[in-house]
């Protein structure tokens, strides 16, 4: 996994692939890969965040996010390249896996 900045066409195809998975609605906002996850309650939301946090630390790639009760708003960007990289799409995909299992 590299810190290579993705070009616009790269991002388009990576986004299409990511959103082809069930119930996934990632969008690009302010050049960041974003999604708001909604859970049954705070416990489910925080469980999701815990799993993501451990994964993010292992991968050394961290989300910008905020939580209000059952909602977790996520913004992914690779600061190192001031844009998106494969690392953002890898983390997004894994977040979808954790959310569906929550
Ligand atoms: C030193 C360390 O590898 C870097 O600061 C990592 C840590 N986590 C990171 N997370 C994100 N989202 N972008 C980065 O550029 C980044 N850089």
Short mmCIF file of C-alpha atoms and ligand atoms in Angstrom, two decimals:
data_model
loop_
_atom_site.label_atom_id
_atom_site.label_comp_id
_atom_site.label_asym_id
_atom_site.label_seq_id
_atom_site.Cartn_x
_atom_site.Cartn_y
_atom_site.Cartn_z
CA UNK A 1 0.00 0.00 0.00
CA UNK A 2 1.53 3.26 -1.13
CA UNK A 3 1.06 6.95 -0.44
CA UNK A 4 0.62 7.74 -4.12
CA UNK A 5 -1.87 10.51 -4.88
CA UNK A 6 -4.73 9.24 -7.04
CA UNK A 7 -5.76 11.15 -10.18
CA UNK A 8 -9.39 12.09 -10.90
CA UNK A 9 -10.01 9.09 -13.22
CA UNK A 10 -8.41 6.79 -10.60
CA UNK A 11 -10.78 8.19 -7.98
CA UNK A 12 -13.83 7.79 -10.23
CA UNK A 13 -13.17 4.11 -10.85
CA UNK A 14 -12.19 3.37 -7.24
CA UNK A 15 -15.39 5.08 -6.06
CA UNK A 16 -17.49 3.11 -8.52
CA UNK A 17 -15.96 -0.13 -7.31
CA UNK A 18 -16.43 0.83 -3.64
CA UNK A 19 -20.07 1.79 -4.15
CA UNK A 20 -20.84 -1.39 -6.08
CA UNK A 21 -20.86 -3.13 -2.70
CA UNK A 22 -24.18 -3.32 -0.90
CA UNK A 23 -25.68 -0.18 0.61
CA UNK A 24 -22.49 1.78 0.22
CA UNK A 25 -22.77 5.48 -0.48
CA UNK A 26 -19.38 7.06 -0.32
CA UNK A 27 -19.14 10.48 -1.97
CA UNK A 28 -16.34 12.95 -2.60
CA UNK A 29 -16.82 16.19 -0.68
CA UNK A 30 -14.14 18.87 -0.45
CA UNK A 31 -11.75 16.38 -2.08
CA UNK A 32 -12.34 13.91 0.75
CA UNK A 33 -13.94 10.46 0.66
CA UNK A 34 -16.96 10.82 2.94
CA UNK A 35 -19.86 8.81 4.34
CA UNK A 36 -22.24 9.04 7.27
CA UNK A 37 -22.96 5.70 8.94
CA UNK A 38 -26.14 5.26 10.96
CA UNK A 39 -26.55 2.59 13.64
CA UNK A 40 -29.32 1.38 15.91
CA UNK A 41 -27.89 3.15 18.93
CA UNK A 42 -24.75 4.66 20.49
CA UNK A 43 -23.39 1.29 21.58
CA UNK A 44 -23.41 0.00 17.98
CA UNK A 45 -21.87 3.24 16.71
CA UNK A 46 -19.10 3.19 19.28
CA UNK A 47 -18.41 -0.51 18.70
CA UNK A 48 -17.95 0.33 15.01
CA UNK A 49 -15.59 3.19 15.88
CA UNK A 50 -13.55 0.90 18.13
CA UNK A 51 -13.05 -1.64 15.35
CA UNK A 52 -12.16 1.11 12.88
CA UNK A 53 -9.73 2.70 15.35
CA UNK A 54 -7.81 -0.55 15.83
CA UNK A 55 -7.68 -1.12 12.08
CA UNK A 56 -6.61 2.48 11.40
CA UNK A 57 -3.79 2.22 13.93
CA UNK A 58 -2.60 -1.07 12.45
CA UNK A 59 -2.58 0.47 8.96
CA UNK A 60 -1.18 3.80 10.19
CA UNK A 61 -3.96 5.58 8.34
CA UNK A 62 -6.48 7.52 10.37
CA UNK A 63 -9.98 8.86 9.69
CA UNK A 64 -11.31 12.32 10.36
CA UNK A 65 -14.65 11.59 11.95
CA UNK A 66 -17.30 12.72 14.39
CA UNK A 67 -20.02 10.94 16.30
CA UNK A 68 -23.41 12.08 17.51
CA UNK A 69 -25.37 9.31 19.27
CA UNK A 70 -26.01 6.69 16.55
CA UNK A 71 -24.32 8.49 13.66
CA UNK A 72 -20.67 8.47 12.64
CA UNK A 73 -19.58 10.94 9.95
CA UNK A 74 -16.35 9.97 8.25
CA UNK A 75 -13.97 11.97 6.04
CA UNK A 76 -10.97 10.26 4.55
CA UNK A 77 -7.93 11.98 3.06
CA UNK A 78 -4.23 11.25 2.87
CA UNK A 79 -2.63 14.32 4.39
CA UNK A 80 0.78 13.24 3.22
CA UNK A 81 -0.20 13.73 -0.44
CA UNK A 82 -2.92 16.34 0.18
CA UNK A 83 -5.38 14.16 -1.69
CA UNK A 84 -6.73 10.65 -1.90
CA UNK A 85 -4.63 7.49 -2.04
CA UNK A 86 -5.30 3.74 -2.06
CA UNK A 87 -5.12 3.90 1.72
CA UNK A 88 -8.36 5.90 1.87
CA UNK A 89 -10.20 3.41 -0.31
CA UNK A 90 -8.82 0.49 1.68
CA UNK A 91 -10.02 2.06 4.94
CA UNK A 92 -13.42 2.92 3.42
CA UNK A 93 -13.92 -0.67 2.28
CA UNK A 94 -13.01 -2.02 5.71
CA UNK A 95 -15.34 0.47 7.41
CA UNK A 96 -18.20 -0.89 5.28
CA UNK A 97 -17.29 -4.41 6.41
CA UNK A 98 -17.29 -3.35 10.08
CA UNK A 99 -20.57 -1.44 9.69
CA UNK A 100 -22.38 -4.35 8.12
CA UNK A 101 -21.22 -6.64 10.89
CA UNK A 102 -22.28 -4.19 13.60
C1 LIG B 1 3.92 9.28 10.45
C2 LIG B 1 2.64 8.64 10.00
O1 LIG B 1 2.91 7.53 9.20
C3 LIG B 1 1.79 9.60 9.20
O2 LIG B 1 1.60 10.78 9.92
C4 LIG B 1 0.47 9.00 8.78
C5 LIG B 1 -0.44 8.67 9.93
N1 LIG B 1 -1.84 8.62 9.57
C6 LIG B 1 -2.31 9.26 8.49
N2 LIG B 1 -3.60 9.30 8.24
C7 LIG B 1 -4.10 9.96 7.20
N3 LIG B 1 -5.42 9.96 7.00
N4 LIG B 1 -3.28 10.60 6.36
C8 LIG B 1 -1.95 10.62 6.50
O3 LIG B 1 -1.23 11.22 5.69
C9 LIG B 1 -1.41 9.92 7.61
N5 LIG B 1 -0.12 9.86 7.82
#
